[in-house]
XYZ file of C-alpha atoms in Angstrom:
692
model
C -20.546 23.950 -65.834
C -17.966 24.932 -68.461
C -15.417 22.572 -69.526
C -12.430 23.845 -67.295
C -14.657 22.554 -64.431
C -12.370 19.207 -64.895
C -9.659 19.640 -66.867
C -7.080 17.859 -65.842
C -3.435 19.437 -64.712
C -1.932 17.759 -67.661
C -4.716 17.787 -70.096
C -4.242 19.783 -73.597
C -6.784 22.164 -75.362
C -9.383 19.602 -76.375
C -9.856 19.174 -80.219
C -12.474 21.349 -82.166
C -11.920 24.425 -79.850
C -11.817 27.508 -81.887
C -9.291 30.282 -81.121
C -10.750 32.158 -78.475
C -11.558 28.976 -76.417
C -8.566 27.280 -76.797
C -6.679 30.376 -75.285
C -9.232 30.612 -72.162
C -8.851 26.939 -72.388
C -4.754 27.219 -72.482
C -4.791 30.078 -69.802
C -6.958 27.734 -66.994
C -4.345 24.693 -67.569
C -1.208 26.475 -67.564
C -3.330 28.107 -63.700
C -4.299 24.620 -62.624
C -1.236 23.096 -63.350
C 0.834 26.178 -61.127
C -2.075 25.241 -58.443
C -1.771 21.692 -58.447
C 2.416 22.012 -58.064
C 1.886 23.209 -55.151
C -1.333 21.758 -53.294
C 0.471 18.299 -54.253
C 3.315 19.088 -52.407
C 1.769 18.344 -49.228
C 0.676 15.179 -47.628
C -3.135 16.922 -46.872
C -6.157 15.921 -49.572
C -7.300 19.184 -50.876
C -10.260 18.602 -53.374
C -13.401 20.215 -54.822
C -16.981 19.015 -55.309
C -19.784 20.518 -57.734
C -23.275 20.678 -56.580
C -24.242 17.326 -57.543
C -21.684 15.966 -54.642
C -19.086 15.124 -57.448
C -15.437 15.509 -57.231
C -14.047 18.340 -59.440
C -10.469 18.290 -58.762
C -8.267 15.799 -56.260
C -4.142 16.560 -55.903
C -2.212 13.952 -56.001
C -2.117 12.700 -52.180
C -6.359 11.723 -52.512
C -5.184 9.850 -55.651
C -3.099 7.830 -54.436
C -5.153 6.812 -51.805
C -7.886 6.200 -54.104
C -5.531 3.936 -56.576
C -7.162 5.428 -59.487
C -6.192 8.581 -61.958
C -7.404 11.367 -62.575
C -9.293 10.212 -65.315
C -11.076 7.210 -63.552
C -11.628 9.469 -60.843
C -12.931 12.656 -61.001
C -16.722 13.322 -62.052
C -17.436 10.654 -59.725
C -19.165 10.763 -55.937
C -17.539 9.660 -52.586
C -20.465 5.880 -53.550
C -19.242 5.779 -57.049
C -15.274 5.450 -55.735
C -15.889 2.853 -53.266
C -16.783 5.078 -50.248
C -18.968 2.642 -47.601
C -22.321 3.903 -47.606
C -22.332 5.301 -44.291
C -19.407 7.594 -45.409
C -20.466 8.214 -48.626
C -24.167 9.517 -46.817
C -22.418 11.698 -44.276
C -20.693 13.677 -46.878
C -23.248 14.256 -48.889
C -25.428 15.497 -46.125
C -22.600 17.774 -45.313
C -22.477 19.475 -48.910
C -25.663 19.847 -48.844
C -25.420 21.847 -45.769
C -22.524 23.888 -46.699
C -24.572 25.119 -49.546
C -27.659 25.713 -47.662
C -25.802 27.445 -44.802
C -23.056 28.875 -47.000
C -20.894 28.114 -43.739
C -18.056 25.557 -43.480
C -18.247 22.528 -41.696
C -15.570 20.161 -40.027
C -15.571 16.647 -38.968
C -13.958 13.873 -38.172
C -13.619 10.288 -39.776
C -12.080 6.673 -39.956
C -10.863 5.667 -43.529
C -9.894 2.230 -44.995
C -7.184 2.556 -46.956
C -4.150 1.434 -48.903
C -2.603 2.367 -45.511
C -4.992 0.480 -43.590
C -7.765 2.445 -40.884
C -6.642 5.773 -40.480
C -8.178 9.048 -38.628
C -8.881 12.060 -40.922
C -9.911 15.335 -39.745
C -11.683 17.820 -42.609
C -13.101 20.985 -43.231
C -15.607 21.676 -46.250
C -15.654 25.452 -47.173
C -18.098 27.337 -49.465
C -16.752 28.713 -52.620
C -19.168 31.406 -53.699
C -19.146 33.434 -57.412
C -19.384 36.503 -58.364
C -23.338 37.366 -56.650
C -22.530 35.642 -53.574
C -23.503 32.355 -54.569
C -22.178 28.785 -53.987
C -20.955 27.492 -57.045
C -18.591 24.550 -55.338
C -17.470 23.066 -52.180
C -13.929 22.988 -51.475
C -12.768 20.715 -49.053
C -9.260 19.607 -47.146
C -8.770 16.591 -45.090
C -5.502 16.157 -42.584
C -4.174 12.463 -41.437
C -4.181 12.787 -37.743
C -4.155 9.423 -36.650
C -0.392 9.482 -35.043
C -1.598 12.273 -33.409
C -4.626 11.121 -32.187
C -2.896 7.696 -30.999
C -0.158 9.777 -28.657
C -2.950 11.378 -27.228
C -4.946 8.151 -27.384
C -1.878 6.284 -26.062
C -1.425 8.996 -23.282
C -5.110 9.302 -22.129
C -4.767 5.464 -21.846
C -1.359 5.509 -19.255
C -2.843 8.296 -17.330
C -6.212 5.951 -16.576
C -3.610 2.710 -16.646
C -2.241 4.611 -13.915
C -5.094 5.753 -11.950
C -6.231 2.445 -12.152
C -3.723 0.604 -10.558
C -2.503 3.071 -8.062
C -4.295 1.771 -5.219
C -3.827 -1.952 -5.776
C -1.881 -3.716 -3.471
C -1.651 -7.152 -5.132
C 0.811 -7.340 -8.116
C -1.514 -10.521 -9.650
C -4.385 -8.016 -9.934
C -2.046 -5.171 -10.816
C -1.344 -8.026 -14.109
C -4.687 -8.587 -14.018
C -6.293 -5.389 -14.818
C -3.720 -3.741 -16.967
C -4.095 -6.901 -19.395
C -8.002 -5.999 -19.774
C -7.372 -2.521 -19.951
C -4.271 -2.800 -22.629
C -5.827 -5.464 -24.943
C -8.810 -3.735 -24.643
C -7.472 -0.108 -25.774
C -5.565 -1.799 -28.665
C -8.704 -4.346 -29.638
C -6.673 -7.076 -29.415
C -7.316 -10.605 -29.077
C -5.206 -11.788 -26.127
C -2.715 -9.918 -23.256
C -0.974 -10.616 -20.961
C 2.121 -11.222 -18.824
C 4.268 -14.314 -18.615
C 7.264 -14.420 -15.983
C 10.452 -16.575 -16.485
C 12.322 -18.386 -13.359
C 15.996 -19.275 -14.156
C 15.668 -22.373 -15.624
C 13.390 -20.575 -18.511
C 9.857 -21.509 -17.345
C 7.829 -19.118 -19.074
C 4.603 -18.790 -16.674
C 1.359 -17.050 -17.198
C -0.695 -16.694 -14.308
C -3.799 -14.666 -15.478
C -3.829 -13.322 -19.271
C -7.067 -11.827 -21.034
C -9.177 -12.882 -23.828
C -11.229 -11.207 -25.941
C -13.687 -14.684 -26.032
C -12.712 -15.694 -29.168
C -8.480 -16.421 -28.177
C -7.796 -19.591 -26.081
C -5.661 -18.286 -23.225
C -2.129 -18.511 -22.898
C -2.639 -19.363 -18.766
C -0.215 -21.806 -17.760
C 3.614 -23.064 -18.055
C 5.779 -22.995 -20.971
C 9.743 -22.987 -22.049
C 11.522 -20.494 -23.398
C 12.812 -23.010 -25.613
C 9.335 -23.230 -27.249
C 9.539 -20.049 -28.655
C 12.198 -20.868 -31.198
C 14.426 -18.036 -32.870
C 12.316 -15.774 -30.774
C 13.961 -16.893 -27.341
C 16.871 -15.206 -28.851
C 15.090 -12.093 -29.302
C 13.858 -11.578 -25.659
C 16.763 -12.834 -24.166
C 18.437 -9.516 -26.257
C 16.292 -7.332 -24.584
C 14.952 -6.590 -28.084
C 11.044 -6.216 -28.749
C 9.454 -8.471 -31.374
C 6.879 -7.720 -33.362
C 4.895 -10.240 -36.164
C 2.540 -9.760 -38.716
C 3.899 -5.978 -39.638
C 5.494 -6.509 -42.610
C 6.578 -9.211 -45.001
C 10.731 -8.459 -44.724
C 10.162 -8.947 -41.325
C 13.626 -9.974 -40.645
C 12.566 -12.503 -37.709
C 13.419 -16.233 -39.316
C 10.621 -18.417 -40.679
C 11.105 -20.269 -37.363
C 10.557 -17.618 -35.319
C 7.018 -16.378 -36.697
C 5.953 -20.399 -36.915
C 7.075 -20.476 -32.883
C 4.362 -17.493 -32.616
C 2.167 -18.732 -34.603
C 2.051 -22.346 -32.772
C 1.133 -19.790 -29.445
C -2.165 -20.792 -29.786
C -3.795 -18.991 -32.708
C -1.751 -16.497 -32.783
C -0.842 -14.693 -36.209
C 0.744 -11.566 -35.287
C 1.300 -9.952 -32.143
C 3.858 -8.033 -30.457
C 5.946 -9.074 -27.230
C 8.368 -6.892 -25.365
C 10.922 -8.148 -22.794
C 11.934 -7.331 -19.422
C 15.391 -7.201 -18.299
C 15.990 -6.662 -14.880
C 19.560 -7.094 -13.343
C 21.081 -8.286 -16.658
C 18.289 -11.260 -16.927
C 14.827 -12.153 -18.687
C 12.199 -12.040 -16.009
C 9.103 -11.551 -17.626
C 7.189 -10.574 -21.112
C 4.327 -8.816 -22.148
C 2.603 -10.185 -25.174
C -0.087 -8.350 -27.038
C -1.742 -11.188 -29.742
C -4.169 -10.979 -32.223
C -5.613 -14.370 -34.479
C -5.385 -12.520 -37.482
C -2.585 -10.064 -39.229
C -2.388 -7.053 -38.123
C -0.163 -3.907 -39.351
C 1.323 -2.852 -35.513
C 2.475 0.625 -35.824
C 5.487 2.243 -33.911
C 3.010 4.210 -31.585
C 1.953 1.074 -31.057
C 4.809 -1.177 -30.200
C 5.630 2.107 -28.138
C 2.796 2.188 -26.167
C 3.473 -1.992 -24.964
C 6.278 -1.100 -24.590
C 5.886 2.260 -21.953
C 3.123 -0.094 -20.083
C 5.493 -2.902 -20.094
C 7.929 -0.804 -18.036
C 5.251 0.972 -16.237
C 3.663 -1.987 -14.777
C 6.751 -4.230 -13.771
C 7.530 -1.101 -11.286
C 4.179 -1.467 -9.799
C 3.893 -4.910 -10.100
C 7.588 -4.879 -8.289
C 6.123 -2.367 -5.556
C 3.268 -4.205 -4.932
C 5.212 -7.387 -4.035
C 8.223 -5.692 -1.819
C 5.298 -4.023 0.075
C 3.490 -7.723 0.596
C 6.842 -8.489 1.584
C 7.405 -6.256 4.184
C 3.351 -6.225 5.350
C 4.276 -10.134 5.528
C 7.394 -9.500 7.386
C 5.624 -6.781 9.470
C 2.886 -9.223 10.390
C 5.308 -12.150 11.275
C 7.210 -9.832 13.337
C 4.151 -8.451 15.357
C 3.241 -11.992 15.871
C 6.924 -12.943 17.094
C 6.565 -9.814 19.833
C 3.126 -11.072 21.138
C 4.611 -14.982 21.409
C 7.474 -13.421 22.745
C 5.906 -11.502 25.899
C 3.768 -14.420 26.566
C 7.556 -17.234 26.636
C 8.871 -14.150 28.885
C 5.998 -13.678 30.709
C 5.836 -17.672 31.555
C 9.370 -17.704 33.523
C 8.857 -14.308 34.949
C 5.694 -15.241 37.102
C 7.015 -18.006 39.235
C 10.144 -16.022 39.790
C 8.131 -13.418 41.226
C 6.224 -16.213 43.236
C 9.217 -17.621 44.704
C 10.206 -14.338 45.751
C 6.867 -13.418 47.468
C 7.239 -17.138 49.619
C 11.046 -16.438 50.192
C 9.426 -13.183 52.066
C 6.484 -14.893 53.703
C 8.975 -17.798 54.969
C 12.068 -15.705 56.276
C 11.071 -11.925 55.811
C 14.614 -10.834 57.412
C 16.907 -13.475 55.251
C 18.765 -12.372 52.383
C 17.089 -9.102 52.167
C 19.411 -7.240 49.756
C 19.355 -10.377 47.258
C 15.756 -10.392 47.274
C 15.599 -6.769 46.621
C 17.842 -6.718 43.666
C 15.573 -9.788 41.854
C 12.886 -8.071 41.933
C 14.080 -4.775 40.771
C 15.095 -7.085 37.813
C 12.331 -9.075 37.664
C 10.227 -5.211 37.058
C 12.704 -4.113 34.642
C 12.269 -7.339 32.729
C 8.414 -6.961 32.788
C 8.806 -3.608 31.764
C 10.760 -4.693 29.005
C 8.468 -7.153 27.659
C 5.901 -4.720 27.785
C 7.761 -2.095 25.664
C 8.690 -4.691 23.239
C 4.426 -5.128 23.002
C 3.777 -1.706 22.982
C 5.367 -1.567 20.136
C 3.678 -4.126 18.473
C 0.440 -2.803 19.428
C 1.212 0.848 18.210
C 2.825 -0.462 14.914
C -1.176 -2.227 14.853
C -3.116 0.616 15.929
C -4.553 -1.945 18.690
C -4.003 0.928 21.438
C -6.787 2.698 22.711
C -6.362 5.819 24.197
C -8.504 6.437 27.312
C -8.462 10.086 27.367
C -9.632 12.695 30.471
C -8.222 16.003 31.480
C -4.171 15.418 32.498
C -2.243 17.606 34.583
C 1.357 17.563 33.322
C 2.563 18.845 36.743
C 0.905 15.299 38.069
C 2.137 13.140 34.969
C 6.318 14.276 35.724
C 5.600 13.488 39.487
C 4.336 10.301 39.052
C 7.160 9.644 36.455
C 9.472 11.271 39.067
C 8.120 7.584 41.221
C 8.400 5.522 38.844
C 12.346 6.366 37.786
C 13.692 6.938 41.474
C 14.952 4.136 41.940
C 17.103 4.496 39.195
C 17.816 8.403 40.191
C 18.799 7.354 43.477
C 21.037 4.776 42.252
C 23.060 7.323 39.996
C 22.884 9.721 42.567
C 21.162 11.900 40.278
C 18.614 15.027 41.059
C 15.564 16.275 39.162
C 15.120 19.648 39.195
C 11.413 20.742 37.891
C 9.664 23.866 37.446
C 6.092 23.309 35.325
C 3.204 25.473 35.299
C 0.919 23.935 37.493
C -2.725 24.788 35.505
C -0.464 22.658 32.394
C -3.469 20.393 31.206
C -4.065 18.042 28.415
C -6.046 15.889 27.256
C -5.092 12.372 27.093
C -4.253 8.749 28.513
C -2.407 9.766 31.877
C -1.190 5.937 32.636
C 0.225 6.623 28.516
C 1.858 9.995 29.100
C 3.591 8.674 32.338
C 5.006 6.208 30.070
C 6.477 8.494 27.960
C 8.260 11.070 30.356
C 9.044 8.215 32.234
C 10.884 6.666 29.188
C 12.496 10.510 28.705
C 13.865 10.398 32.204
C 14.972 6.887 31.937
C 16.963 7.574 29.193
C 18.377 11.056 30.950
C 19.579 9.028 33.258
C 20.996 6.669 31.603
C 23.078 8.595 28.938
C 24.176 11.233 31.740
C 27.544 10.640 34.376
C 26.076 9.903 37.944
C 25.379 12.885 40.234
C 24.651 15.047 37.559
C 21.545 16.630 37.579
C 18.293 16.647 35.143
C 16.091 19.714 34.382
C 11.897 19.296 33.259
C 10.282 21.906 32.274
C 6.289 22.697 31.541
C 5.222 26.027 29.776
C 2.284 26.829 27.572
C 3.325 28.329 23.948
C 0.851 29.167 21.808
C -1.765 26.633 22.291
C 0.646 24.014 23.602
C 1.363 22.372 26.392
C 5.660 21.926 25.832
C 7.435 19.774 27.735
C 11.307 19.624 28.165
C 13.473 17.895 29.503
C 17.191 18.618 29.572
C 20.425 16.349 30.455
C 23.910 17.280 30.153
C 25.032 13.800 29.269
C 27.000 12.477 26.407
C 24.780 14.075 23.763
C 23.194 12.395 20.461
C 25.587 12.442 17.253
C 25.286 14.356 14.148
C 24.214 11.780 11.789
C 22.056 9.441 14.612
C 19.856 12.224 15.816
C 17.241 12.226 13.015
C 16.621 8.490 13.767
C 16.363 8.378 17.497
C 13.069 7.926 17.394
C 13.553 4.950 14.696
C 12.693 1.359 16.181
C 15.617 -0.677 17.517
C 18.116 2.679 17.143
C 21.526 2.295 18.877
C 24.364 4.442 18.620
C 27.674 3.087 17.649
C 29.099 4.589 20.941
C 25.684 3.717 22.685
C 26.393 2.185 26.804
C 22.439 1.218 25.860
C 23.203 -2.776 26.050
C 25.243 -2.572 29.159
C 22.232 -0.181 30.965
C 19.898 -3.312 29.981
C 17.252 -1.635 26.920
C 15.954 -2.552 23.933
C 16.489 0.497 21.527
C 12.605 1.019 22.390
C 11.709 3.665 24.271
C 12.328 7.026 22.105
C 10.118 4.985 19.252
C 7.361 4.304 22.193
C 7.946 8.346 23.461
C 6.958 9.243 19.778
C 4.037 6.798 18.381
C 2.394 7.639 21.882
C 2.889 11.761 21.519
C 1.597 10.748 17.814
C -1.200 9.196 18.886
C -2.091 12.393 21.102
C -2.090 15.145 18.084
C 1.283 15.908 19.058
C 4.638 15.582 18.282
C 8.373 15.331 19.454
C 12.037 16.094 18.390
C 15.312 15.688 19.899
C 18.430 18.261 20.013
C 22.230 18.078 20.461
C 24.986 20.118 19.651
C 26.574 16.717 19.702
C 29.040 14.570 21.587
C 29.230 15.224 25.066
C 27.308 18.263 24.595
C 24.192 17.288 26.261
C 20.696 16.526 24.736
C 17.326 17.961 24.950
C 13.670 15.995 24.034
C 10.948 18.014 23.600
C 6.983 17.078 23.517
C 4.389 19.403 22.631
C 0.732 18.211 22.834
C -2.068 20.315 22.648
C -3.461 22.377 25.370
C -6.334 21.590 26.734
C -8.828 24.924 28.193
C -9.595 22.989 31.462
C -9.156 23.147 35.606
C -6.014 21.241 36.081
C -6.545 17.244 36.663
C -7.126 16.779 40.967
C -4.008 16.008 41.508
C -2.181 12.633 43.311
C -2.349 8.766 42.639
C -4.557 6.761 40.864
C -6.447 4.645 43.527
C -5.498 1.925 40.483
C -2.494 2.414 41.924
C -2.462 1.657 45.774
C -0.254 -0.104 47.657
C -1.601 -3.614 48.029
C -1.267 -5.973 50.232
C -2.490 -9.776 50.515
C -6.488 -10.031 51.377
C -7.636 -12.050 54.564
C -8.479 -15.771 52.571
C -11.985 -17.062 53.020
C -11.844 -20.053 54.841
C -11.878 -22.973 53.346
C -11.975 -21.568 50.128
C -11.049 -23.863 46.700
C -8.599 -22.558 44.016
C -7.454 -24.037 40.794
C -4.612 -23.524 39.272
C -4.055 -24.766 35.392
C -1.107 -23.817 33.800
C 1.137 -25.852 31.845
C 4.518 -24.182 33.033
C 4.697 -26.743 36.014
C 7.101 -24.153 38.204
C 4.292 -21.542 37.703
C 1.649 -23.511 38.545
C 3.205 -24.898 41.386
C 4.670 -21.777 43.243
C 1.232 -20.233 42.650
C -0.348 -22.883 44.219
C 2.229 -23.017 47.203
C 1.763 -19.077 47.904
C -2.136 -19.368 47.701
C -1.819 -22.554 50.475
C 0.621 -20.952 52.498
C -2.558 -17.488 52.567
C -4.652 -20.214 53.649
C -6.548 -21.121 50.252
C -7.088 -25.086 49.155
C -5.656 -25.720 46.228
C -5.503 -27.827 43.109
C -3.127 -28.414 40.017
C -3.497 -29.537 36.719
C -1.475 -29.118 34.241
C -3.691 -29.042 31.020
C -6.863 -28.462 29.805
C -8.179 -32.509 30.080
C -6.749 -32.811 33.783
C -8.287 -28.992 34.261
C -12.037 -30.483 33.344
C -11.563 -34.006 35.598
C -10.167 -32.020 38.450
C -13.244 -29.171 38.593
C -15.747 -32.091 38.452
C -13.821 -33.778 41.346
C -12.409 -30.802 43.399
C -15.813 -28.462 42.668
C -13.482 -25.390 42.833
C -14.723 -21.761 43.919
C -12.052 -19.771 41.435
C -9.943 -21.134 38.634
C -6.767 -19.219 37.899
C -6.625 -20.866 33.943
C -3.471 -19.980 31.806
C -4.181 -19.467 27.944
C -1.391 -20.872 25.874
C -2.139 -24.287 27.343
C -1.770 -27.403 24.741
C -4.210 -29.326 22.729
C -7.183 -27.274 24.607
C -6.425 -23.969 24.877
C -7.526 -21.871 27.768
C -10.643 -20.398 26.139
C -12.128 -24.033 25.285
C -11.592 -25.115 28.451
C -13.507 -21.699 29.833
C -16.252 -22.690 27.775
C -16.914 -26.036 28.726
C -16.747 -25.826 32.625
C -19.101 -23.316 31.826
C -21.198 -26.466 30.219
C -20.217 -28.569 33.476
C -23.086 -29.590 35.657
C -22.326 -28.173 39.243
C -19.693 -25.684 38.462
C -22.335 -22.461 37.546
C -20.532 -20.741 40.507
C -17.277 -20.665 39.148
C -15.488 -17.900 38.877
C -12.738 -17.813 36.203
C -9.220 -15.311 36.187
C -7.548 -16.055 32.454
C -4.040 -15.847 33.866
C -1.964 -15.171 31.192
C 1.452 -14.168 28.918
C -1.015 -12.424 26.304
C -2.563 -9.011 26.573
C -3.577 -7.310 23.950
C -7.001 -5.786 23.782
C -8.167 -8.657 21.275
C -6.890 -11.212 23.834
C -9.051 -9.575 26.785
C -12.160 -9.627 24.563
C -12.243 -13.186 23.888
C -11.249 -14.052 27.343
C -14.405 -11.873 28.241
C -16.258 -14.180 25.388
C -15.502 -17.449 27.031
C -16.398 -16.588 30.333
C -13.667 -15.155 32.266
C -14.501 -12.545 34.816
C -11.004 -11.442 34.725
C -8.158 -10.964 32.642
C -4.504 -10.794 34.566
C -1.276 -10.213 32.416
C 1.895 -12.494 33.834
C 3.853 -12.129 35.915
C 0.544 -10.989 38.994
C 1.934 -9.170 41.871
C 1.363 -11.823 44.202
C 0.215 -8.981 46.731
C -2.523 -8.312 44.676
C -3.244 -12.441 43.890
C -5.611 -12.650 47.228
C -7.675 -9.842 46.798
C -8.378 -10.936 43.442
C -9.195 -14.356 44.113
C -11.987 -12.764 46.665
C -13.257 -10.439 44.612
C -14.435 -12.538 41.543
C -15.106 -15.139 44.437
C -17.566 -12.893 45.759
C -19.226 -12.997 42.174
C -20.413 -16.800 42.094
C -19.167 -17.009 38.809
C -21.450 -14.416 37.569
C -19.864 -11.358 35.407
């Protein structure tokens, strides 16, 4: 190795050199100064090794990292310059590999220096002599910390979004974010503190590394000293970053008092002009928080809070929907209670004086049916929304569906002197629940009738089109305004000019139509050219390639008449609604049955033990002891083994029917029951002698 191998760019020719040596050394120094001026202008580290792993050159950027002069550093190995053992050993192996293979080698390494922990990418390349042998190794190292942190930050944000996307609980979102962010930053503690209008700072959950204590609990913002003012102003707080930190000693002391916190980041969240929360990241030792880290915490704070607010809104909506469903179920029960005795009273009037007040009774009966239909619509909306309607699928002929719907709507059509023209292909068949499809068409016909003037024609057509059964209901009525048209199938939608209130509707019919059609895998749309231009509703259902369903009415909807009662049959009626219980008892007495009435569960057990009935009609919504419990106790009462139980109730969901079966009821009947059907039902269940 000649003398120029380790010559500093600032050197002069050494004393004692010959004239020729001085000239050569001068030339080398001049070249080296040019080279050094060029490579020292860059921030990358440029250096060379000899074959013994010693540095023979280092630019100014690298010397600054080492913290030594040229004379103190050149000629030393990595280990002699203070590199960690593992780091120095790694470079020694790599230098030997470059010498042996004459190939470059790349790598990445973290390094703790005067600028803290940084990440570097490097390349070692062979420098060959005239004979093609390696005479030195050159290297370039670049600080990629910022790029890596940005990449890692981006990857972290993606991972965080994936982790919380499906979480619906706000507290769980905060817990997951705190754990992931704290772990990613290598912090000691991380979490959210929420503030109320009294500046109470509450931490419900946080994450710690196991060494720092938790902050779970409630503090007051004033406990944070000057930091409170920073947070209220929406400014991010960074403690432990630099000795000339702008915050006062009071602020630093307050931050340090937060349970062993020495350094940290606090990101305030201002919503609606008010401080609502702070995302905090804490460390129990001094730390130089970078701008990239602070930016990441701020981004996480905003993203997380959006997710939290969304989760809370969804939770509130879910709770509201649940409360709505519970209200509708209870409303249906409460409305059915008064409807039951009204229906029974009408039957009693008919039996006592068949020719008296016929017109008045007819009106009342019509309105009772109308009220019952509205109650059913309310409950259907609730059931469909919760997915509690089970379709009884079978081939259904569209012509038969329309025929049954016309029969149902006949009173309204006759009242308004309206005529329905039908044109439906005979073989138009779908797979569906016939009862529900009748409900769809009935609602559409009712809608057309109500919104068309008297003596107008309504047209119903059905065709097979592109594998679908397409049913159209067209009227020449008041039409639909353009702004309302996209919302006609929404729940409780009413037009500002709607006459539906006068016609007795709740704005439920079209919502039910859409939901039932969707349950059948179909779709429905509404068309109208505007006010007074009529409307057309189009239902599309998957066409069934099968033979037409049998035409005619189902046996379950046959006309019902009072059954001849079994002589001396004893009936117990249990209902806390006195009018309902007494009127049913009176009706059954007129039919020849022996009855007993009880208005609560305890009285029912006592009456049953004494009266020994063959059949018990039991309301479910009884006070103190509900009907299910009454049924279970009656089943356990000696001497009542042959007692047949019928649940007579305002609750009509499938879950209610299942509970009734489990409690021992043979039948579950929803109020109001047709009085003409009641006698037949009693005879049917009595014949079972209490057995299912």
